[in-house]
Coordinates of C-alpha atoms and ligand atoms in Angstrom, one line a residue:
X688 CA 13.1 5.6 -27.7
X689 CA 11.7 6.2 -24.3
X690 CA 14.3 5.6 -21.7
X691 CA 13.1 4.2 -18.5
X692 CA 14.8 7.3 -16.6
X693 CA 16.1 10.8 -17.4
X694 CA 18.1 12.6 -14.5
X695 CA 15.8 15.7 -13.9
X696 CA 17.4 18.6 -14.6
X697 CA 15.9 22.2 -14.1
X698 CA 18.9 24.5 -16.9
X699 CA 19.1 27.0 -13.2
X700 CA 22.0 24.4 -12.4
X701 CA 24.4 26.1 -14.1
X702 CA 24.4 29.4 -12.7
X703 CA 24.8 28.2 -9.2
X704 CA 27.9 25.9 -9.9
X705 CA 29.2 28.8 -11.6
X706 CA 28.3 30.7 -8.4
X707 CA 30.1 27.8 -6.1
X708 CA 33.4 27.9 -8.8
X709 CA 33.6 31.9 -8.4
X710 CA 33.6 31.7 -4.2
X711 CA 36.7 29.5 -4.6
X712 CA 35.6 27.2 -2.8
X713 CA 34.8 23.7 -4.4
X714 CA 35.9 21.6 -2.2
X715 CA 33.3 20.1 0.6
X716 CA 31.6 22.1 3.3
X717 CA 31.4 25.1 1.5
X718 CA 28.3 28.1 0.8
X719 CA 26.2 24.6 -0.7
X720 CA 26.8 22.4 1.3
X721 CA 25.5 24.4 4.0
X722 CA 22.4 25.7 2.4
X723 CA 21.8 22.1 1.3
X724 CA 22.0 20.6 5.0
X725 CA 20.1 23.4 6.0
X726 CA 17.2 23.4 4.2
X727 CA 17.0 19.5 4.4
X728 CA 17.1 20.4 8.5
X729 CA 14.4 22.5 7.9
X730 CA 11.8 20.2 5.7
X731 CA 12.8 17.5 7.5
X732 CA 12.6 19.3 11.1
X733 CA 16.0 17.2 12.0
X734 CA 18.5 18.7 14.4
X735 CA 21.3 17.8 12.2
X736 CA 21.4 17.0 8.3
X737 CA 24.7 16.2 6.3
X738 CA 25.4 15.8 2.7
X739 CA 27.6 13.0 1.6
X740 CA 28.3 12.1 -1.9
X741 CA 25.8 8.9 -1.4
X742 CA 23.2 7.2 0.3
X743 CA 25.6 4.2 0.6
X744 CA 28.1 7.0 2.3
X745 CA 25.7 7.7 5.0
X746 CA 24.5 4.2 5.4
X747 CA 28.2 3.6 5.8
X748 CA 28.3 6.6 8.6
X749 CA 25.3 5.2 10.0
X750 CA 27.0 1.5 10.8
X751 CA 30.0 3.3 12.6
X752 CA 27.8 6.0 14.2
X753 CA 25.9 2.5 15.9
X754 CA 29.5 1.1 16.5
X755 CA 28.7 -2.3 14.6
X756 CA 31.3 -4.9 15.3
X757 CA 31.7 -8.7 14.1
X758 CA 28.9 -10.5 15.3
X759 CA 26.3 -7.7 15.9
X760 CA 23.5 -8.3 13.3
X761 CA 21.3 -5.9 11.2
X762 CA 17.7 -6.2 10.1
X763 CA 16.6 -5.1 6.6
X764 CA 14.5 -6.3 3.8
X765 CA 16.0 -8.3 1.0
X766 CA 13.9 -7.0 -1.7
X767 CA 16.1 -4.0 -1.5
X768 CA 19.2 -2.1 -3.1
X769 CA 22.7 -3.9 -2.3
X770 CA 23.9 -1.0 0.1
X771 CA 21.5 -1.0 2.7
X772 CA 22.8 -4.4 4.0
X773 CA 26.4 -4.2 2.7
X774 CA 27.1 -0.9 4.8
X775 CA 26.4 -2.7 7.9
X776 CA 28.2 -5.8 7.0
X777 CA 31.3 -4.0 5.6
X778 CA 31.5 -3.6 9.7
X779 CA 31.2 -7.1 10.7
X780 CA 27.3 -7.1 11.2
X781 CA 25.6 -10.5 10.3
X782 CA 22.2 -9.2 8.0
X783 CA 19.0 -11.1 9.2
X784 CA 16.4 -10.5 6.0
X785 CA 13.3 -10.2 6.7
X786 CA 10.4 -10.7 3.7
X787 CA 8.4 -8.0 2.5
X788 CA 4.1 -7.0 2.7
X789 CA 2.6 -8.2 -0.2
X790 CA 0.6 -4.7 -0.8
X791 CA 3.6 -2.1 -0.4
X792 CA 6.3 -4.4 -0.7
X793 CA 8.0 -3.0 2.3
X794 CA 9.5 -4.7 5.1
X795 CA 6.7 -6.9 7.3
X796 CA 6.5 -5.3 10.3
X797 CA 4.8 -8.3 11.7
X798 CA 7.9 -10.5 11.4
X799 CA 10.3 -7.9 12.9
X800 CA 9.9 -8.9 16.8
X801 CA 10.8 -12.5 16.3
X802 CA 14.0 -11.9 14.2
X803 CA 15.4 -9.7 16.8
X804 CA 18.2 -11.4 18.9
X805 CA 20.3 -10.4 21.8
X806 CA 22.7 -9.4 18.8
X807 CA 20.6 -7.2 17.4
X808 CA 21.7 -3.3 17.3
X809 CA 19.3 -2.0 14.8
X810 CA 16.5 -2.4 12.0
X811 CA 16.4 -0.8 8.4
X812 CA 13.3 -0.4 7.4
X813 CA 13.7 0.6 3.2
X814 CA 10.6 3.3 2.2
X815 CA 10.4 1.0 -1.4
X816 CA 9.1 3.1 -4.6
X817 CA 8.5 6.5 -1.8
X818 CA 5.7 4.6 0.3
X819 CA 6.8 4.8 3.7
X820 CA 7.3 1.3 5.8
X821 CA 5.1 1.5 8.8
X822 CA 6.5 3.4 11.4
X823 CA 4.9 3.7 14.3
X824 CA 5.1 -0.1 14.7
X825 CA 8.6 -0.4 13.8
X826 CA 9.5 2.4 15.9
X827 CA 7.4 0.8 18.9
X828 CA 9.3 -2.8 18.6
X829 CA 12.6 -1.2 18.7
X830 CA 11.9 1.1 21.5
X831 CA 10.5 -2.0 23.3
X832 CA 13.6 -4.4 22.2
X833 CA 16.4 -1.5 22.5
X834 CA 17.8 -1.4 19.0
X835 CA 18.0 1.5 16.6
X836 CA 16.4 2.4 13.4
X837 CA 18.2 3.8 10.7
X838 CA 15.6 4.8 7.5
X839 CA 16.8 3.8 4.5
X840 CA 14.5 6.7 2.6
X841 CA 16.5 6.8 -0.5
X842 CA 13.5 6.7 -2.4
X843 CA 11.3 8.8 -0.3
X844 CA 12.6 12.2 -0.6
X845 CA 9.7 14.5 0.0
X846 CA 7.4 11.0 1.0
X847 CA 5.2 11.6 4.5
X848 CA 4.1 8.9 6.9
X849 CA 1.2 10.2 9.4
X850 CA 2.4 13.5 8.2
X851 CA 5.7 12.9 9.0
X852 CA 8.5 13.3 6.4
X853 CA 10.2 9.7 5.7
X854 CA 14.0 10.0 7.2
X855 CA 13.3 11.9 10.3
X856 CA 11.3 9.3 12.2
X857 CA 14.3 6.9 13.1
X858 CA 17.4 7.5 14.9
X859 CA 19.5 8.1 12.0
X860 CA 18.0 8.3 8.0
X861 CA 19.4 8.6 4.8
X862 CA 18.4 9.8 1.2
X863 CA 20.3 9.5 -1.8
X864 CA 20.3 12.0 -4.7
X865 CA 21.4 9.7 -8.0
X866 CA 20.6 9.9 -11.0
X867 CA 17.8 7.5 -10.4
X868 CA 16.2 9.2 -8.2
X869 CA 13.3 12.0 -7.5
X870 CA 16.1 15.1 -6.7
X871 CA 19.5 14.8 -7.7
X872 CA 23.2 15.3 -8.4
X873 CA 24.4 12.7 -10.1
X874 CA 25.6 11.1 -7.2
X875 CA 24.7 12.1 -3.8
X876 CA 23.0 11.6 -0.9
X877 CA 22.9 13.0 2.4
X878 CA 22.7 11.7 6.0
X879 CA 20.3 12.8 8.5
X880 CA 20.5 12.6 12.3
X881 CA 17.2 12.7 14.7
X882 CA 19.0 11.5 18.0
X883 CA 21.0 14.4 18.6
X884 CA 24.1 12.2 21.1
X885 CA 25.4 11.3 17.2
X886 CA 25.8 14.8 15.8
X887 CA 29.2 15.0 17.1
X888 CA 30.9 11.8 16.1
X889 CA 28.7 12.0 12.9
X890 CA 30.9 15.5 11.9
X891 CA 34.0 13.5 12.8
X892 CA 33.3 10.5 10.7
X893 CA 32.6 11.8 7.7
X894 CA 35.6 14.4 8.0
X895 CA 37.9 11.6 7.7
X896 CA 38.3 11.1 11.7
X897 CA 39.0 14.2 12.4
X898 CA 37.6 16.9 14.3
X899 CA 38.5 19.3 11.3
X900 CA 34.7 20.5 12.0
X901 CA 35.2 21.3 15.2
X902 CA 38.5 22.9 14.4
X903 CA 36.6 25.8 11.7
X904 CA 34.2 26.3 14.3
X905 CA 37.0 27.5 16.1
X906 CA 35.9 25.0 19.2
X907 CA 39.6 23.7 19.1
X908 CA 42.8 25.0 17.9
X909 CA 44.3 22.3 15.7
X910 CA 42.8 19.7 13.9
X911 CA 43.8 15.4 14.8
X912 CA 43.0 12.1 13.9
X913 CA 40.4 11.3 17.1
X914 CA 37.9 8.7 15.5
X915 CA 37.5 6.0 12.5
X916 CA 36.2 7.9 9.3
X917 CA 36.4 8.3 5.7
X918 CA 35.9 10.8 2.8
X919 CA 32.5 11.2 2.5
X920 CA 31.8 14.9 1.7
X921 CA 30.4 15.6 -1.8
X922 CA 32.4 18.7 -3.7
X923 CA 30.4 21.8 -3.1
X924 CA 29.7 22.2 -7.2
X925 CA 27.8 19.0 -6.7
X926 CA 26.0 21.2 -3.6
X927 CA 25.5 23.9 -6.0
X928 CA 23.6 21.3 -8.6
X929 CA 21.4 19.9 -5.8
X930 CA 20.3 23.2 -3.9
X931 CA 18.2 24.3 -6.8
X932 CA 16.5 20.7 -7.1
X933 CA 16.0 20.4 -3.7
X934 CA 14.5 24.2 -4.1
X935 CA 12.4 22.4 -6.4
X936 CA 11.4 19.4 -4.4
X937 CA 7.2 19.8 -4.3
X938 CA 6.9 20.6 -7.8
X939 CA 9.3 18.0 -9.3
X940 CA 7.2 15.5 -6.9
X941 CA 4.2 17.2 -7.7
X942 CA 4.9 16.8 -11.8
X943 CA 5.8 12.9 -11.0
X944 CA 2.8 12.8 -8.9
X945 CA 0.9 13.8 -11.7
X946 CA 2.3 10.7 -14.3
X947 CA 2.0 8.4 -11.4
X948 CA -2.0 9.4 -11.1
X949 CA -2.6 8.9 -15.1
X950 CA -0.6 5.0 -14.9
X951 CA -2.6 4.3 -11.8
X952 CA -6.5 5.6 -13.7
X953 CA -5.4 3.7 -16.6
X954 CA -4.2 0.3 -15.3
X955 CA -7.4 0.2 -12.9
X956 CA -9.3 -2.1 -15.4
X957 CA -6.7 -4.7 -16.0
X958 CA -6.0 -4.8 -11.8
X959 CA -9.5 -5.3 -11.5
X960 CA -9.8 -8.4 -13.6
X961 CA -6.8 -9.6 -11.8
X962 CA -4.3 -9.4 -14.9
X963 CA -2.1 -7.3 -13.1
X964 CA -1.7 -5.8 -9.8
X965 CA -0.9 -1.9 -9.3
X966 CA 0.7 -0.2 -6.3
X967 CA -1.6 0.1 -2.9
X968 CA -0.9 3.1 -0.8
X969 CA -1.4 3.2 2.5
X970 CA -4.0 5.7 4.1
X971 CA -1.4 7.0 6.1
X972 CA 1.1 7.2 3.3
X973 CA 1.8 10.3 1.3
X974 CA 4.1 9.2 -1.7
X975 CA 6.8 11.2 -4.1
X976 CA 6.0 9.1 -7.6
X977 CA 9.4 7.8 -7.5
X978 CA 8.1 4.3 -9.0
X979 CA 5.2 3.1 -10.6
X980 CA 5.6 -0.7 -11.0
X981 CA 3.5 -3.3 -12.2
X982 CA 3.2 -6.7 -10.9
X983 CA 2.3 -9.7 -13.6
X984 CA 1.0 -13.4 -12.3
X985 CA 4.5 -14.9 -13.9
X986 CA 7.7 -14.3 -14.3
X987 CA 7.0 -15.5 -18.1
X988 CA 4.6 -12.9 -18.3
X989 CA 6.8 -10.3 -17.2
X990 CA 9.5 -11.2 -19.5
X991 CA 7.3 -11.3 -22.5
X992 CA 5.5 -7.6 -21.6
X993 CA 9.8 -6.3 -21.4
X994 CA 10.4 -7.7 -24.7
X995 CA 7.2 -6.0 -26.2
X996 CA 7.6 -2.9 -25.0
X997 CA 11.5 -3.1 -25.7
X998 CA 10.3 -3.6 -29.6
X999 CA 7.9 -0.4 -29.6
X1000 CA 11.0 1.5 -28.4
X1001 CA 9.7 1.8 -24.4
X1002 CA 12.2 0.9 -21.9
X1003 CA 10.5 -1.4 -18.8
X1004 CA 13.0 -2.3 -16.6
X1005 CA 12.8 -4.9 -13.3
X1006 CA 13.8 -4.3 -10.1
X1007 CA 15.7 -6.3 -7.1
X1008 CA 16.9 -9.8 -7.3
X1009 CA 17.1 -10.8 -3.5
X1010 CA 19.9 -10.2 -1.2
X1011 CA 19.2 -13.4 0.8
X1012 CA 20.1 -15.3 -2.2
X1013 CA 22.8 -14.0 -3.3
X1014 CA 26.6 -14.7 -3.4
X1015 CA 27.5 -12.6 -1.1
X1016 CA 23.8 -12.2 1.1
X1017 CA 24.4 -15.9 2.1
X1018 CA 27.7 -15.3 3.1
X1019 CA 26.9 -11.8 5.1
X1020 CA 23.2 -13.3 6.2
X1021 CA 20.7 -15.0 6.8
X1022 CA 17.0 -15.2 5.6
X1023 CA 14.3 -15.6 9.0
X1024 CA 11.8 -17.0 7.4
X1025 CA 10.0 -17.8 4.1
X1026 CA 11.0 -15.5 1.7
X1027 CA 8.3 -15.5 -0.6
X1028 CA 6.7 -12.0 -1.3
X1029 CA 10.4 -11.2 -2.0
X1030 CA 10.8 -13.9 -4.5
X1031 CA 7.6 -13.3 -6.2
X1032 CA 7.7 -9.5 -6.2
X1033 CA 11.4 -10.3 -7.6
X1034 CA 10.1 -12.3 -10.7
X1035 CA 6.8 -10.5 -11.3
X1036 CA 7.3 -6.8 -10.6
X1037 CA 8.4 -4.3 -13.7
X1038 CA 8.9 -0.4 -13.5
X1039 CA 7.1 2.0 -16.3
X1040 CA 8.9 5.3 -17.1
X1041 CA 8.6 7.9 -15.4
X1042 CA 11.1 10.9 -14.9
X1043 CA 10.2 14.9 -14.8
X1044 CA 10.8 15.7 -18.1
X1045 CA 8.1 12.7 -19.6
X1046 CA 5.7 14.7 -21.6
X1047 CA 1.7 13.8 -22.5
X1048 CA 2.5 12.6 -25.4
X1049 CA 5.5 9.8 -24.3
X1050 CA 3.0 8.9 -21.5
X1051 CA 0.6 8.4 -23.8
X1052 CA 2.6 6.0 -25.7
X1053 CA 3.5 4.0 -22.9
X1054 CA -0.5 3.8 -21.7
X1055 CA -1.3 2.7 -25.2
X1056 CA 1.7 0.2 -25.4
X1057 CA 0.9 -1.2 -22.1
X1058 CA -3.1 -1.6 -22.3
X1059 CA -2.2 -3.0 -25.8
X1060 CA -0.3 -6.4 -24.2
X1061 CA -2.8 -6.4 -21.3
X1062 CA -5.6 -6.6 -23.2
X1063 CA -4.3 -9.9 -25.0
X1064 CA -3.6 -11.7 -21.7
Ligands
PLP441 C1 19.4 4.2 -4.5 C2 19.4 3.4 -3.3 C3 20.4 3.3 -2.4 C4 21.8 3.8 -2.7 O1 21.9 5.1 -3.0 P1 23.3 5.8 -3.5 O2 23.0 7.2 -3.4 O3 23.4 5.4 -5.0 O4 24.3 5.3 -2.7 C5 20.3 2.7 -1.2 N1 19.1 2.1 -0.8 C6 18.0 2.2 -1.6 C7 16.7 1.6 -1.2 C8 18.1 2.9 -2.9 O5 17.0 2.9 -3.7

């Protein structure tokens, strides 16, 4: 069978959670951690990088770093993962969805100004499948308007927009590291800071509410409760598994990049006759590979090509069902709005494999498999 993901995993893992057990110190914050945050700091050219043990975790950070309170609302797509509007209403914020582009399926820039209110504290834009949203527009509204912009870039790990690495062009970003994605730990994730007046409650939020970082820096001489907070510091043996990925970032990217390529060559004659429709990337987009999706006319369609594939052993999964819709979106939001790029992308769109370890010969399968149902449509 060919699963639709495999965690990547590089065998030099080992030796450096052995290496993080042997310091005696597996707790968070240790010799990982640090080399972690800084090499993040350094790709990403961010004053201030810190791992959590999630993307939710420092989306979660990110509401109380912007002091969200009931009644404050929140901008974000709802073709997206549950936690990039449930962090912000966990606080009290009302979520205002706004629909996605039809070519990168990111949130429509053009319908961001008129869903901004006077309650509006910040916008976050999601980089879907590692194709950056685009920024400078964004950025410009909420400069104009006053609000924040926290990067969802959970997917974009190693993605650049104009040359700029997706997470460090808002106020606050975050990546996550799970299995799913590009680099990872299992679970992780890590939160990244670009306007340097949060660093310091930032430290204290994610240490519980206390100002026990401060206190090992030897800036004060006991450590108290000063701040809200909660746990959100990964164990440094989960560290120690990252810090070689991340090592590894360009040529796991790379290697994806490659797959990505030899889907996109082969499902060009089918997307020309308007069977299916393949993923556009922007000119000023530089992707990571994390996704390469395919979009049928139907929802029928869809389900059939799942089931096909399913019986020749290839698992094709689909993505988000919308946020706006749900239980618990209608209770948190509200749609601005027609939502329907997010519906259709939700009915239509279905995700090939594609993880490091996919060799030639299991991408081959999945070409032929693939070209096989297209070319009876
Ligand atoms: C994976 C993902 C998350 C959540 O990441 P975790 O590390 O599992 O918390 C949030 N947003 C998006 C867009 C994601 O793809």
């Amino acid at each position: 069978m060919i699963r639709f993901n495999e965690a990547p995993f590089l065998g030099t893992e080992f030796e450096y959670i052995k290496d993080a057990i042997n310091n005696k110190h597996i707790s968070g914050d240790g010799k990982y951690t640090k080399l972690c945050n800084s090499l993040i700091e350094n790709y990403l050219q961010s004053p201030k990088v810190l791992l959590t043990h999630s993307c939710t975790a420092a989306l979660e950070i990110s509401a109380l770093l912007l002091d969200i309170k009931d009644g404050d609302e929140i901008i974000c797509p709802s073709y997206t993962f549950v936690t990039t509007a449930s962090s912000f209403a966990l606080r009290g914020a009302k979520i205002v969805f706004v629909d996605i582009k039809d070519d990168t399926l990111n949130l429509d820039e053009n319908q961001l100004d008129a869903a901004i209110t006077n309650k509006t504290k910040a916008v976050v834009p999601v980089h879907y499948a590692g194709v950056s949203c685009e920024m400078d527009k964004i950025l410009g509204i909420a400069k104009a308007r006053s609000i924040a912009v926290v990067e969802d870039a959970a997917q974009a790990v190693g993605s650049l927009y104009k040359n700029k690495p997706c997470g460090s062009m808002g106020n606050l970003g975050s990546y996550s590291f799970h299995e799913t994605k590009n680099i990872s730990s299992g679970e992780g994730g890590a939160l990244i800071i670009n306007d340097t007046k949060y660093i310091e409650n930032a430290e204290i939020i994610r240490e519980k509410g206390t100002n026990r970082s401060k206190f090992f820096r030897g800036q004060v001489d006991k450590y108290t409760w000063v701040e809200l907070g909660s746990s959100y510091l990964p164990s440094d043996m989960i560290a120690a598994y990252l810090y070689p990925q991340l090592l590894s970032m360009e040529k796991i990217n790379a290697q994806r990049i490659q797959i990505w390529n030899k889907y996109h060559e082969a499902f060009k004659g089918p997307a020309q006759k308007g069977i299916v429709t393949c993923p556009y990337i922007p000119e000023t987009c530089k992707h990571n590979a994390h996704m390469y999706y395919l979009r049928f006319n139907d929802l029928a369609t869809r389900t059939k090509f799942i089931k096909y594939m399913k019986d020749n052993n290839i698992m094709c999964v689909f993505h988000y069902v919308p946020l706006h819709s749900s239980p618990a979106g209608q209770r948190f939001g509200r749609a601005t709005g027609n939502m329907s790029v997010t519906d259709l992308a939700s009915n239509t769109l279905v995700r090939l494999p594609l993880f490091h370890e996919m060799d030639e010969k299991m991408l081959a399968f999945v070409i032929e498999k693939t070209m096989e149902f297209l070319n009876k449509l």
